Coordinates of C-alpha atoms in Angstrom, one line a residue:
M150 CA 4.0 -46.8 -23.3
D151 CA 3.8 -49.0 -20.9
Q152 CA 7.4 -49.5 -18.6
R153 CA 8.7 -52.2 -21.1
D154 CA 8.5 -49.5 -24.4
I155 CA 10.2 -47.1 -21.4
R156 CA 12.3 -49.0 -21.0
L157 CA 13.8 -50.4 -24.8
A158 CA 12.9 -46.6 -25.1
W159 CA 15.5 -45.3 -22.6
E160 CA 17.9 -47.8 -23.7
T161 CA 17.6 -46.5 -27.1
F162 CA 18.1 -42.8 -26.1
L163 CA 21.1 -44.2 -24.0
T164 CA 22.6 -45.9 -26.9
D165 CA 22.1 -44.2 -30.2
G166 CA 21.8 -40.9 -28.6
R167 CA 19.0 -40.5 -30.7
P168 CA 15.4 -39.2 -29.2
P169 CA 12.8 -42.3 -29.6
A170 CA 9.9 -42.1 -30.8
G171 CA 6.8 -42.2 -29.4
V172 CA 8.2 -41.0 -25.4
P173 CA 6.2 -37.8 -24.0
A174 CA 8.5 -34.4 -25.2
T175 CA 8.9 -33.5 -21.4
L176 CA 10.3 -36.4 -20.7
L177 CA 12.6 -36.6 -23.4
A178 CA 13.6 -33.0 -22.6
S179 CA 14.4 -34.2 -19.2
W180 CA 16.3 -37.0 -20.8
E181 CA 17.8 -34.6 -23.0
R182 CA 18.6 -32.3 -20.2
S183 CA 20.4 -34.9 -17.4
R184 CA 23.1 -36.6 -19.9
T185 CA 23.6 -32.6 -21.3
L186 CA 24.3 -31.4 -17.0
G187 CA 26.9 -34.8 -17.0
V188 CA 24.7 -37.7 -14.7
G189 CA 25.7 -41.0 -15.5
A190 CA 23.2 -43.5 -15.7
G191 CA 24.6 -45.7 -13.5
R192 CA 24.7 -43.3 -10.8
T193 CA 23.2 -45.4 -7.9
E194 CA 22.6 -42.6 -5.2
A195 CA 22.2 -39.1 -4.5
P196 CA 24.3 -37.2 -2.7
L197 CA 24.1 -37.0 1.1
A198 CA 24.9 -33.8 2.9
D199 CA 26.2 -34.5 6.6
A200 CA 24.6 -33.6 9.5
P201 CA 25.5 -29.5 10.1
E202 CA 24.8 -29.3 7.0
I203 CA 21.1 -30.7 7.0
F204 CA 20.3 -28.9 10.3
R205 CA 21.3 -25.5 8.3
R206 CA 18.8 -25.7 5.7
R207 CA 15.9 -27.7 8.0
S208 CA 16.3 -23.3 9.1
Q209 CA 17.0 -22.1 6.7
N210 CA 13.8 -23.6 5.2
A211 CA 12.0 -23.1 8.8
A212 CA 8.6 -21.8 7.4
L213 CA 8.0 -24.2 4.5
V214 CA 8.6 -27.1 7.0
G215 CA 6.8 -25.2 9.8
A216 CA 3.6 -24.7 6.8
A217 CA 4.3 -28.6 6.2
R218 CA 4.0 -30.0 9.4
P219 CA 0.4 -31.4 9.7
A220 CA 1.0 -32.8 6.2
L221 CA 3.8 -34.7 7.7
E222 CA 2.4 -35.8 11.1
R223 CA -0.4 -36.8 8.8
S224 CA 1.7 -39.0 6.6
T225 CA 3.4 -40.8 9.9
R226 CA 0.1 -42.4 10.4
F227 CA -2.2 -42.7 6.6
L228 CA 1.2 -44.1 5.3
A229 CA 2.2 -46.4 7.3
D230 CA 0.9 -49.3 5.8
A231 CA 0.3 -47.6 2.0
A232 CA 4.0 -48.7 1.1
S233 CA 4.1 -44.9 0.2
M234 CA 6.2 -41.9 2.1
M235 CA 5.7 -38.2 1.8
I236 CA 9.1 -36.0 0.6
L237 CA 9.9 -32.2 1.9
A238 CA 12.9 -30.7 -1.0
D239 CA 13.5 -27.2 -0.9
A240 CA 13.8 -25.3 -4.1
S241 CA 17.7 -26.7 -4.9
G242 CA 15.8 -30.2 -4.2
F243 CA 17.8 -30.6 -0.8
I244 CA 15.4 -33.4 0.8
V245 CA 14.1 -31.5 4.2
E246 CA 11.9 -33.6 5.8
T247 CA 10.4 -37.1 5.3
A248 CA 7.3 -39.1 6.7
G249 CA 5.1 -42.2 5.7
D250 CA 5.8 -46.0 5.8
P251 CA 8.7 -46.9 8.0
R252 CA 9.6 -50.2 5.4
V253 CA 9.7 -47.4 2.3
M254 CA 11.6 -44.6 4.0
D255 CA 14.4 -47.5 5.1
K256 CA 15.0 -48.8 1.3
G257 CA 14.5 -44.9 0.8
R258 CA 18.4 -44.2 2.3
R259 CA 19.5 -46.7 -0.5
N260 CA 19.6 -44.4 -2.7
H261 CA 20.2 -41.4 -0.3
L262 CA 16.2 -40.7 -1.1
E263 CA 16.2 -39.6 2.4
T264 CA 16.8 -36.6 4.5
G265 CA 20.0 -34.3 3.1
G266 CA 19.6 -36.2 -0.1
R267 CA 19.9 -33.7 -3.0
W268 CA 17.9 -34.7 -6.0
D269 CA 18.0 -32.0 -8.4
E270 CA 19.0 -32.7 -12.0
A271 CA 21.7 -31.7 -12.1
T272 CA 22.8 -34.3 -9.4
I273 CA 20.3 -37.2 -10.3
G274 CA 19.4 -36.9 -13.6
T275 CA 15.3 -37.1 -13.9
N276 CA 13.0 -37.9 -11.1
A277 CA 9.8 -35.7 -10.3
I278 CA 11.6 -33.8 -7.2
G279 CA 14.0 -32.4 -9.9
T280 CA 12.1 -32.1 -13.2
A281 CA 9.4 -30.5 -10.7
L282 CA 11.7 -27.9 -9.9
A283 CA 13.4 -27.5 -13.3
D284 CA 10.0 -27.5 -15.3
G285 CA 7.6 -25.7 -12.6
R286 CA 5.0 -28.5 -12.7
S287 CA 3.2 -30.6 -11.0
V288 CA 4.9 -34.5 -12.7
E289 CA 4.5 -37.6 -12.3
I290 CA 7.9 -40.1 -12.7
C291 CA 7.6 -43.8 -13.2
G292 CA 9.7 -46.9 -13.0
A293 CA 12.3 -46.3 -16.0
E294 CA 11.4 -43.0 -16.8
H295 CA 13.6 -41.9 -14.6
F296 CA 17.8 -41.4 -15.7
C297 CA 19.8 -43.7 -13.9
E298 CA 19.4 -47.0 -13.8
E299 CA 19.5 -47.5 -9.6
V300 CA 16.6 -44.6 -9.1
Q301 CA 14.1 -47.1 -11.8
R302 CA 12.8 -49.1 -8.8
W303 CA 11.1 -45.9 -7.8
T304 CA 8.2 -44.6 -9.0
C305 CA 7.3 -40.2 -7.6
A306 CA 5.1 -37.8 -7.5
A307 CA 5.7 -34.3 -7.1
T308 CA 4.0 -30.9 -7.5
P309 CA 6.3 -27.3 -6.5
V310 CA 5.1 -25.3 -3.5
R311 CA 4.7 -21.5 -4.1
H312 CA 4.6 -18.8 -2.0
P313 CA 1.2 -17.4 -2.4
L314 CA 1.9 -13.4 -2.7
D315 CA 4.4 -13.9 -4.9
G316 CA 4.6 -16.6 -6.5
E317 CA 8.6 -17.4 -5.7
L318 CA 9.4 -20.9 -5.4
L319 CA 9.8 -22.8 -2.4
G320 CA 10.5 -26.4 -2.6
V321 CA 8.6 -29.2 -3.5
V322 CA 6.6 -31.8 -2.5
D323 CA 6.7 -35.5 -3.2
I324 CA 4.8 -39.0 -2.7
S325 CA 7.6 -41.9 -3.6
G326 CA 7.0 -45.7 -3.4
P327 CA 7.6 -49.2 -5.1
A328 CA 7.6 -48.7 -8.7
A329 CA 5.2 -52.3 -8.2
S330 CA 3.3 -51.0 -6.0
F331 CA 2.3 -47.1 -8.1
N332 CA -0.4 -45.4 -6.4
P333 CA -2.3 -43.6 -9.9
Q334 CA -3.6 -41.3 -7.1
S335 CA -0.4 -40.4 -5.8
L336 CA -0.5 -36.8 -8.1
S337 CA -3.4 -35.8 -6.9
L338 CA -2.3 -36.2 -2.3
A339 CA 0.6 -34.3 -3.8
V340 CA -1.0 -31.6 -5.5
A341 CA -3.2 -31.6 -2.7
I342 CA -0.9 -30.7 -0.1
G343 CA 1.1 -28.9 -2.1
Q344 CA -1.7 -26.7 -1.9
E345 CA -2.7 -27.0 2.0
I346 CA 0.8 -25.5 2.6
E347 CA 0.9 -22.7 -0.1
A348 CA -2.9 -22.3 2.1
S349 CA -1.0 -22.2 5.7
L350 CA 1.5 -19.8 4.5
G351 CA -0.6 -16.9 3.1
R352 CA -1.9 -17.5 6.4
G353 CA 0.4 -17.3 8.2
A354 CA 2.3 -14.3 6.2
K355 CA -0.8 -12.4 6.6
M356 CA -0.6 -12.6 10.4
E357 CA 2.8 -11.5 9.8
H358 CA 1.8 -8.3 8.2
E359 CA -1.4 -7.4 9.9
V360 CA 1.3 -7.5 13.0
L361 CA 4.1 -5.6 11.0
L362 CA 1.2 -3.1 10.3
R363 CA 0.3 -2.4 13.9
H364 CA 3.0 -1.6 14.9
F365 CA 3.8 0.9 12.4
V366 CA 0.3 2.6 12.9
S367 CA 1.7 3.1 17.2
K368 CA 5.3 4.3 16.2
R369 CA 4.1 6.2 13.1
S370 CA 3.4 9.3 15.4
I371 CA 6.8 9.1 16.5
W372 CA 8.2 9.5 12.7
L373 CA 5.8 11.6 11.7
S374 CA 7.9 13.7 8.9
E375 CA 10.1 10.6 7.7
D376 CA 9.7 8.7 4.6
I377 CA 8.9 4.6 6.7
L378 CA 9.3 1.5 5.1
V379 CA 7.3 -1.9 6.1
V380 CA 9.1 -4.6 5.4
D381 CA 8.3 -8.8 6.3
R382 CA 11.4 -10.7 6.9
R383 CA 11.3 -12.0 2.8
G384 CA 12.5 -8.6 1.9
M385 CA 8.2 -8.1 0.6
L386 CA 7.7 -4.2 0.7
V387 CA 4.5 -4.4 3.0
H388 CA 4.0 -0.6 2.9
A389 CA 5.2 2.3 1.8
A390 CA 4.5 5.8 4.0
H391 CA 5.0 8.8 2.0
K392 CA 7.4 9.3 -0.9
A393 CA 8.8 5.6 0.2
G394 CA 7.5 4.0 -2.3
A395 CA 7.1 5.9 -5.5
P396 CA 6.1 4.0 -8.9
G397 CA 9.0 3.8 -10.9
S398 CA 11.5 3.9 -8.4
G399 CA 13.1 0.4 -8.2
L400 CA 12.5 -0.3 -3.9
A401 CA 10.7 -3.5 -4.1
S402 CA 13.3 -5.2 -5.5
D403 CA 16.8 -3.6 -3.2
I404 CA 14.5 -4.1 -0.9
R405 CA 14.4 -7.8 -1.3
Q406 CA 18.3 -7.6 -2.3
M407 CA 18.3 -6.5 0.7
I408 CA 16.2 -8.1 3.4
G409 CA 14.7 -11.1 1.5
T410 CA 18.0 -13.6 0.4
A411 CA 20.1 -11.7 3.7
S412 CA 20.8 -13.3 7.3
Q413 CA 19.0 -11.3 10.0
E414 CA 22.2 -10.2 11.0
A415 CA 23.1 -8.5 7.9
W416 CA 19.9 -6.0 7.8
E417 CA 21.0 -3.3 9.7
A418 CA 24.2 -2.8 7.2
N419 CA 22.8 -3.4 3.9
C420 CA 20.3 -0.8 4.6
R421 CA 22.6 1.4 5.8
R422 CA 24.7 1.2 2.6
R423 CA 21.0 1.5 0.3
F424 CA 19.8 4.7 2.8
P425 CA 22.9 6.7 4.7
N426 CA 20.3 8.5 6.4
A427 CA 18.3 5.8 8.1
S428 CA 17.6 3.8 10.8
L429 CA 16.4 0.1 11.5
E430 CA 14.3 -1.4 13.6
V431 CA 13.6 -5.6 13.9
V432 CA 10.0 -6.3 14.5
K433 CA 8.7 -9.9 16.5
R434 CA 6.3 -11.6 17.4
D435 CA 5.9 -14.0 20.6
E436 CA 10.0 -13.5 19.8
A437 CA 10.2 -14.6 16.3
V438 CA 11.5 -11.4 13.9
V439 CA 8.1 -11.3 11.5
G440 CA 10.0 -8.2 9.6
C441 CA 11.4 -4.4 10.2
L442 CA 10.7 -1.0 9.4
I443 CA 12.6 1.2 7.8
V444 CA 13.2 5.2 9.1
L445 CA 14.5 7.2 6.3
H446 CA 15.3 10.1 8.0
P447 CA 16.0 13.8 6.1
A448 CA 19.6 14.2 5.4
R449 CA 20.8 16.6 7.6
R450 CA 22.1 19.3 5.4
R451 CA 25.7 21.0 6.5
S452 CA 25.9 24.6 6.4
A453 CA 29.2 26.3 4.8
S454 CA 29.3 29.5 6.3
P455 CA 27.9 30.4 10.5
A456 CA 25.4 32.8 8.3
A457 CA 23.6 29.7 6.9
V458 CA 23.5 28.6 10.7
S459 CA 21.6 31.3 11.7
R460 CA 19.3 31.9 8.7
P461 CA 18.6 27.9 7.0
A462 CA 16.8 27.8 3.8
G463 CA 13.3 28.1 3.2
E464 CA 11.1 25.1 3.3
E465 CA 8.1 25.1 0.4
G466 CA 4.5 26.2 2.0
L467 CA 1.8 24.3 1.3
A468 CA -1.8 25.9 -0.2
F469 CA -4.8 25.8 0.8
E470 CA -6.4 24.2 -1.7
Q471 CA -4.4 20.9 -1.1
I472 CA -6.3 20.9 2.6
L473 CA -8.8 18.6 0.7
G474 CA -12.9 19.1 2.8
N475 CA -15.4 20.6 1.3
D476 CA -17.7 20.4 4.6
P477 CA -18.6 24.7 5.8
A478 CA -17.1 23.7 9.0
L479 CA -13.8 23.1 7.1
H480 CA -14.1 25.6 4.2
A481 CA -14.6 28.6 7.2
A482 CA -12.0 27.8 8.9
R483 CA -9.2 27.6 5.6
E484 CA -11.0 31.1 4.5
R485 CA -10.1 32.3 8.6
A486 CA -6.5 30.9 7.8
R487 CA -6.5 32.5 5.0
R488 CA -7.0 35.7 5.7
L489 CA -4.8 36.2 9.0
A490 CA -2.0 34.9 6.9
A491 CA -2.1 37.8 5.2
N492 CA -0.5 39.7 7.7
S493 CA 1.9 39.3 11.1
L494 CA -0.3 38.5 14.2
P495 CA 0.6 35.7 16.2
I496 CA -2.2 32.6 15.5
L497 CA -3.3 29.8 18.2
I498 CA -4.2 27.2 16.3
E499 CA -6.2 24.6 18.3
G500 CA -8.1 21.5 17.4
E501 CA -8.0 17.7 18.4
T502 CA -5.2 15.4 17.4
G503 CA -4.7 14.4 14.3
V504 CA -6.7 16.9 12.9
G505 CA -4.1 18.8 10.4
K506 CA -3.1 22.0 13.1
E507 CA 0.8 21.5 10.7
L508 CA -1.2 21.8 7.2
F509 CA -2.5 24.6 8.5
A510 CA 0.0 26.3 9.9
R511 CA 2.1 25.4 6.9
A512 CA -0.4 26.4 4.7
I513 CA -0.2 30.0 6.2
K514 CA 3.4 30.6 5.9
G515 CA 3.1 29.3 2.1
A516 CA 0.3 32.3 2.1
S517 CA 2.0 35.0 4.2
P518 CA 4.0 38.1 3.1
D519 CA 6.9 36.2 2.6
P520 CA 6.3 32.8 1.9
D521 CA 10.0 32.0 1.5
G522 CA 11.2 33.0 5.0
P523 CA 12.1 29.4 6.6
F524 CA 9.5 27.3 9.4
V525 CA 11.1 25.9 12.1
P526 CA 8.9 23.6 13.6
V527 CA 8.9 22.6 17.6
N528 CA 7.8 19.7 19.1
C529 CA 7.8 20.9 22.9
G530 CA 6.0 17.9 24.4
G531 CA 8.0 15.5 21.8
M532 CA 11.6 16.9 23.7
A533 CA 12.7 16.0 27.9
R534 CA 12.5 19.2 30.1
E535 CA 16.2 19.6 30.5
L536 CA 16.2 19.4 26.0
I537 CA 14.3 22.5 25.3
A538 CA 16.0 24.7 26.5
S539 CA 19.5 24.4 24.8
E540 CA 16.4 23.2 20.9
L541 CA 14.8 26.4 21.6
F542 CA 17.9 29.5 22.4
G543 CA 20.9 27.4 21.2
Y544 CA 23.4 26.9 23.5
A545 CA 27.2 29.2 23.3
K546 CA 30.2 27.5 23.0
G547 CA 31.0 25.2 26.5
A548 CA 27.7 25.3 28.2
F549 CA 27.4 22.0 29.6
T550 CA 29.9 18.5 28.8
G551 CA 29.3 17.4 25.7
A552 CA 28.3 20.7 24.2
D553 CA 29.3 21.0 20.8
E554 CA 32.7 23.1 20.7
H555 CA 31.6 25.9 18.7
G556 CA 28.2 26.7 20.1
R557 CA 24.6 25.8 18.2
A558 CA 21.6 27.7 17.1
G559 CA 18.2 27.2 18.2
K560 CA 15.1 26.8 16.8
I561 CA 14.3 30.5 17.7
E562 CA 17.3 31.2 15.7
K563 CA 17.1 29.4 12.6
A564 CA 13.4 30.9 12.5
D565 CA 14.7 34.8 11.3
G566 CA 12.7 35.9 9.4
G567 CA 10.5 33.2 8.5
I568 CA 7.6 31.8 11.4
L569 CA 8.7 29.4 14.7
C570 CA 5.6 27.0 15.0
L571 CA 5.1 25.6 18.0
D572 CA 3.6 22.6 18.9
E573 CA 2.4 21.0 21.4
I574 CA 2.2 24.9 23.5
G575 CA 0.9 23.8 26.4
E576 CA 2.9 21.0 26.8
M577 CA 5.9 23.3 27.7
P578 CA 7.7 23.9 31.0
L579 CA 6.4 27.0 32.9
D580 CA 9.2 27.6 33.9
L581 CA 10.5 27.7 30.0
Q582 CA 7.9 30.1 29.3
S583 CA 8.7 33.4 30.3
Y584 CA 11.4 33.3 28.1
L585 CA 9.9 32.8 25.2
L586 CA 7.9 34.8 26.2
R587 CA 10.8 37.7 27.0
V588 CA 12.0 36.9 23.5
L589 CA 9.1 37.4 21.5
E590 CA 8.8 41.2 23.6
D591 CA 12.0 42.1 22.8
G592 CA 13.0 40.0 19.8
V593 CA 16.4 39.5 21.0
V594 CA 17.6 35.7 21.9
Y595 CA 19.8 34.5 24.5
R596 CA 21.7 31.7 24.2
V597 CA 22.5 29.1 27.2
G598 CA 25.3 30.0 29.0
E599 CA 26.0 33.4 26.2
H600 CA 25.8 37.0 28.0
E601 CA 25.2 38.9 24.3
G602 CA 21.6 38.6 22.7
R603 CA 20.8 38.0 19.0
R604 CA 18.3 39.4 17.2
V605 CA 15.9 37.8 15.9
T606 CA 12.5 39.1 14.0
I607 CA 10.4 35.7 13.8
R608 CA 6.5 35.4 13.3
I609 CA 5.0 32.8 15.5
L610 CA 2.5 30.1 14.8
A611 CA 1.5 28.1 18.5
M612 CA -0.3 25.2 18.2
T613 CA -2.1 22.9 20.6
N614 CA -4.9 19.7 21.8
R615 CA -6.0 21.4 25.4
D616 CA -7.6 24.0 25.9
L617 CA -4.9 27.0 27.3
L618 CA -7.2 29.7 29.3
A619 CA -9.0 26.9 31.8
E620 CA -4.9 25.6 31.5
V621 CA -3.9 29.4 32.6
E622 CA -6.7 29.2 35.2
A623 CA -5.2 26.6 36.6
G624 CA -2.5 28.2 36.3
R625 CA -0.1 26.0 34.6
F626 CA 0.4 28.4 31.8
R627 CA 1.0 31.8 31.7
R628 CA -1.2 34.7 31.1
D629 CA 0.8 37.4 29.6
L630 CA 2.0 34.2 27.2
Y631 CA -1.5 33.2 26.2
Y632 CA -2.3 37.0 25.4
R633 CA 1.3 37.2 23.6
I634 CA 0.9 33.7 21.1
A635 CA -2.7 34.0 20.8
A636 CA -3.1 37.2 19.1
A637 CA -5.9 35.7 16.8
R638 CA -7.3 32.0 17.9
L639 CA -7.9 29.7 14.5
R640 CA -10.2 25.9 15.7
I641 CA -9.9 23.7 12.9
P642 CA -12.5 20.9 13.4
P643 CA -12.5 17.9 14.4
L644 CA -13.4 14.4 11.4
R645 CA -16.8 13.9 13.1
E646 CA -17.5 17.4 12.8
R647 CA -17.4 17.2 8.9
G648 CA -19.8 14.8 7.3
A649 CA -19.5 13.2 4.1
D650 CA -15.7 14.6 4.2
V651 CA -14.7 10.7 5.9
V652 CA -15.7 9.6 1.9
L653 CA -13.9 11.9 0.7
L654 CA -10.6 11.6 2.5
A655 CA -10.8 7.7 3.1
R656 CA -10.9 7.8 -1.2
R657 CA -8.0 10.2 -2.2
F658 CA -5.7 8.0 0.6
A659 CA -6.7 4.9 -1.1
D660 CA -5.7 6.3 -4.4
V661 CA -2.2 7.5 -2.5
A662 CA -1.7 4.4 -1.0
A663 CA -2.4 1.7 -3.9
A664 CA -0.6 3.7 -5.8
R665 CA 2.7 3.3 -3.7
L666 CA 2.0 0.1 -3.7
R667 CA 2.0 -0.3 -7.5
R668 CA -1.9 -1.3 -7.9
S669 CA -5.4 0.1 -8.7
A670 CA -7.0 1.6 -5.6
P671 CA -9.9 -0.5 -4.1
V672 CA -13.8 0.8 -3.8
F673 CA -15.2 1.0 -1.1
S674 CA -18.6 0.1 -0.3
A675 CA -21.4 1.3 0.8
K676 CA -21.6 -0.4 3.9
A677 CA -18.4 0.2 4.6
L678 CA -18.5 4.2 4.0
E679 CA -22.1 4.3 6.5
R680 CA -20.2 2.8 9.1
M681 CA -16.5 5.1 8.3
Q682 CA -18.7 8.1 8.7
A683 CA -20.8 7.0 11.7
Y684 CA -17.3 6.5 13.8
G685 CA -16.2 8.8 16.1
W686 CA -12.4 8.7 14.9
P687 CA -10.6 10.1 18.1
G688 CA -7.5 10.1 16.2
N689 CA -9.1 12.5 13.5
I690 CA -7.6 12.3 10.0
R691 CA -4.3 10.7 11.3
E692 CA -6.0 8.1 12.3
L693 CA -8.5 7.8 9.6
R694 CA -5.3 7.9 7.3
N695 CA -4.0 4.6 9.1
V696 CA -6.6 3.2 8.9
V697 CA -7.2 3.7 5.6
D698 CA -3.5 2.7 4.9
T699 CA -3.6 -0.8 6.5
L700 CA -6.6 -2.0 4.6
V701 CA -5.1 -0.8 1.3
A702 CA -2.1 -2.7 2.1
L703 CA -4.1 -6.2 3.7
A704 CA -6.9 -5.5 0.4
E705 CA -6.8 -9.1 -1.4
G706 CA -9.3 -7.9 -3.8
D707 CA -10.4 -4.8 -5.7
R708 CA -13.1 -3.9 -2.8
L709 CA -13.4 -3.1 1.2
D710 CA -16.5 -3.9 2.4
E711 CA -18.2 -3.5 5.9
H712 CA -15.4 -6.8 7.5
D713 CA -12.5 -5.2 6.4
L714 CA -12.5 -3.2 8.5
P715 CA -11.0 -2.8 12.1
P716 CA -13.4 -3.9 15.2
E717 CA -13.6 -0.2 16.2
V718 CA -15.0 0.8 13.5
L719 CA -17.9 -1.5 13.2
A720 CA -18.5 -1.1 17.8
T721 CA -19.1 2.4 17.7
P722 CA -22.7 2.0 15.6
H723 CA -24.0 -0.1 18.0
L724 CA -22.3 1.6 21.5
A725 CA -25.1 4.4 19.8
Q726 CA -28.0 2.2 19.5
S727 CA -27.4 0.5 23.2
P728 CA -29.9 0.9 26.2
S729 CA -27.3 2.4 28.4
S730 CA -26.3 5.2 25.7
A731 CA -29.5 6.6 23.9
G732 CA -30.3 8.5 27.1
P733 CA -27.1 10.6 26.5
L734 CA -25.7 10.2 23.5
N735 CA -29.4 11.6 22.1
S736 CA -30.5 14.5 24.0
G737 CA -30.7 17.5 22.6
N738 CA -28.2 16.3 19.5
D739 CA -28.8 14.4 17.1
S740 CA -24.8 13.7 16.6
P741 CA -23.4 10.5 19.4
A742 CA -21.3 11.7 21.4
P743 CA -16.9 11.3 20.1
L744 CA -15.5 8.4 22.1
S745 CA -12.1 8.3 23.5
G746 CA -9.2 6.1 22.8
V747 CA -9.7 4.5 26.1
D748 CA -13.4 4.4 25.7
L749 CA -13.0 2.8 22.3
K750 CA -10.7 0.1 23.4
A751 CA -13.4 -1.1 26.1
A752 CA -15.9 -0.9 23.9
E753 CA -14.0 -3.0 21.4
R754 CA -12.9 -5.6 24.4
A755 CA -16.9 -6.1 25.2
A756 CA -17.8 -6.6 21.4
I757 CA -16.0 -8.5 20.6
L758 CA -15.7 -11.4 24.0
A759 CA -19.9 -10.7 23.9
Q760 CA -20.1 -12.4 21.0
V761 CA -17.9 -15.1 21.0
N762 CA -19.0 -16.2 24.5
A763 CA -22.4 -15.9 22.1
C764 CA -21.1 -18.4 20.1
G765 CA -20.3 -20.3 22.3
G766 CA -16.5 -20.3 22.2
N767 CA -16.6 -20.6 18.5
L768 CA -13.9 -18.5 16.8
T769 CA -15.1 -19.2 13.4
E770 CA -18.0 -18.2 13.7
A771 CA -17.2 -15.5 16.0
A772 CA -14.8 -13.7 13.4
R773 CA -18.2 -13.9 11.5
R774 CA -20.2 -12.7 12.8
L775 CA -18.0 -9.4 14.0
G776 CA -16.7 -9.2 10.1
I777 CA -13.1 -10.2 10.4
A778 CA -10.8 -12.5 9.7
R779 CA -10.5 -15.3 12.7
S780 CA -6.5 -14.2 12.7
T781 CA -7.2 -11.2 14.1
L782 CA -9.6 -12.1 16.3
Y783 CA -6.7 -14.2 17.4
V784 CA -4.7 -11.2 17.8
R785 CA -7.1 -9.3 19.8
L786 CA -8.0 -12.3 22.3
A787 CA -4.3 -12.9 23.2
E788 CA -4.1 -9.6 23.6
Y789 CA -6.7 -9.6 26.1
G790 CA -5.6 -12.7 28.0
D791 CA -8.4 -15.1 26.7
G792 CA -6.9 -18.3 26.4
R793 CA -9.6 -19.5 24.4
A794 CA -7.2 -18.1 21.3
L795 CA -4.4 -20.7 22.2
K796 CA -6.5 -23.5 22.3
N797 CA -8.5 -23.0 19.0

């Protein structure tokens, strides 16, 4: 139908109220909606908001406007003499930005086709902006196809803009111009700009998710026993550590309501209502909020009697079979621990950070003669020095300013009848070691500020990543205490000594992480697994778990390849082959020497800067050769203070 036929059909529709023949079904449906919504065909202009409302709407849609900024700036130049204008509207049809031919933009003000105008079908009838929102698809409304007669002087083409991660409708891109200068390419241009905006939003979201996950990894060691939710600023659940994101929990929709639809000021209050024991930490990038971490602290149990204070309920033990690994070194450690668990000997569990010492301690507890007794962990290196004594030994009423008026039992009393697990025992101050030794020797604990002893029966499992005998020789650890806690010693092998266990654990962690995110687990390529096995894993199992959790959270498909791995993992094999390191690394040993965290960071920095220089500063090519995302390369260069990240 040409414009004259459309005009006649429109007049017939308004006069007779019957659907005229030949009118496209989608257009006729929009006319019907307009009439049902009470829009008068004689309406001459859309509602126009005042300046404060425009400011509020633009602030709410800052991400959308920012992603559209390059296209808007191009439109200012390319549409300057094309009798067309570009319009960006939000999901309600509210126009938040315009650009293009100044003469056309000036004509648009006559109908409030300008910033602040509201162009949904309920207010101005059939038009490309409102109809694209109503139908959820790209549309072109030409001249007489508009419902309001005064608006029929326009021809408009619009396409919806959706967020690439979850498909949420964010707004509309529209190309409008006088009906007399109809351009058949307007719809294609609108669709192309819409796709450009969605791609920009996707890149921005991915970069923000990387920032959130890096922050999560940096904080994970602080909250080892808590469930943690990583949430972006739109309320999307990026990652859920442990049981927090169990399938079927309805958690994702709750988080969206708490964070995505609320102001930042309301995040913490909303979080507290949903999770009474939670704390919320806002994460920023360049002073802009990108999301938050929600830490779900265990609920504190209130005791009903003094007996409950002195004898807390026991925690479930862990079976040795749940400690994954088939390597002979790990198998030997498991069997030794199983045999030691059957008696009450104090055990010193030795191993590097992240090897799973506490897992072994809990498995020993589960296989001990009294598996139902309490298991009380104490991090000797994680408490302020002035608090260690009161935490371990407890304190009497009024022992110091701010003390509980009834006094408080310490960790040793709470472990009565069970196991006291002393992590990082080598960090305990020397003067407190003598008090601990006396408790172990006499079986009597004295609270701070109290002279009456309380008898306790406890088994000690101590854990350390230090060479305690060397600490004894250096005078930093008491020799008598060492022999008291190390009646038996159990060494947990580091991950680099466990061969194929890296593959087994990586796949297991990927399965668990994918289940939390309610998606199928990605498959590691052979090259990725080779790289992971070649890496030294200075952070051991904890580092591997964090890396895999991050890979799964950022995965865009069902396969994880070599280029998905972080730079430190990719850099290690190259270091092993470098001329400067060939001698020491291969001298009498086929395995590469372990690298410290500082060495790895320096190696990563050197490898990245060398590749950027080799590519003549072309960051796109450097990122391709390094096998990392370009956004990741920008972040790394910014961390190094390299200005090239800002120039690209």
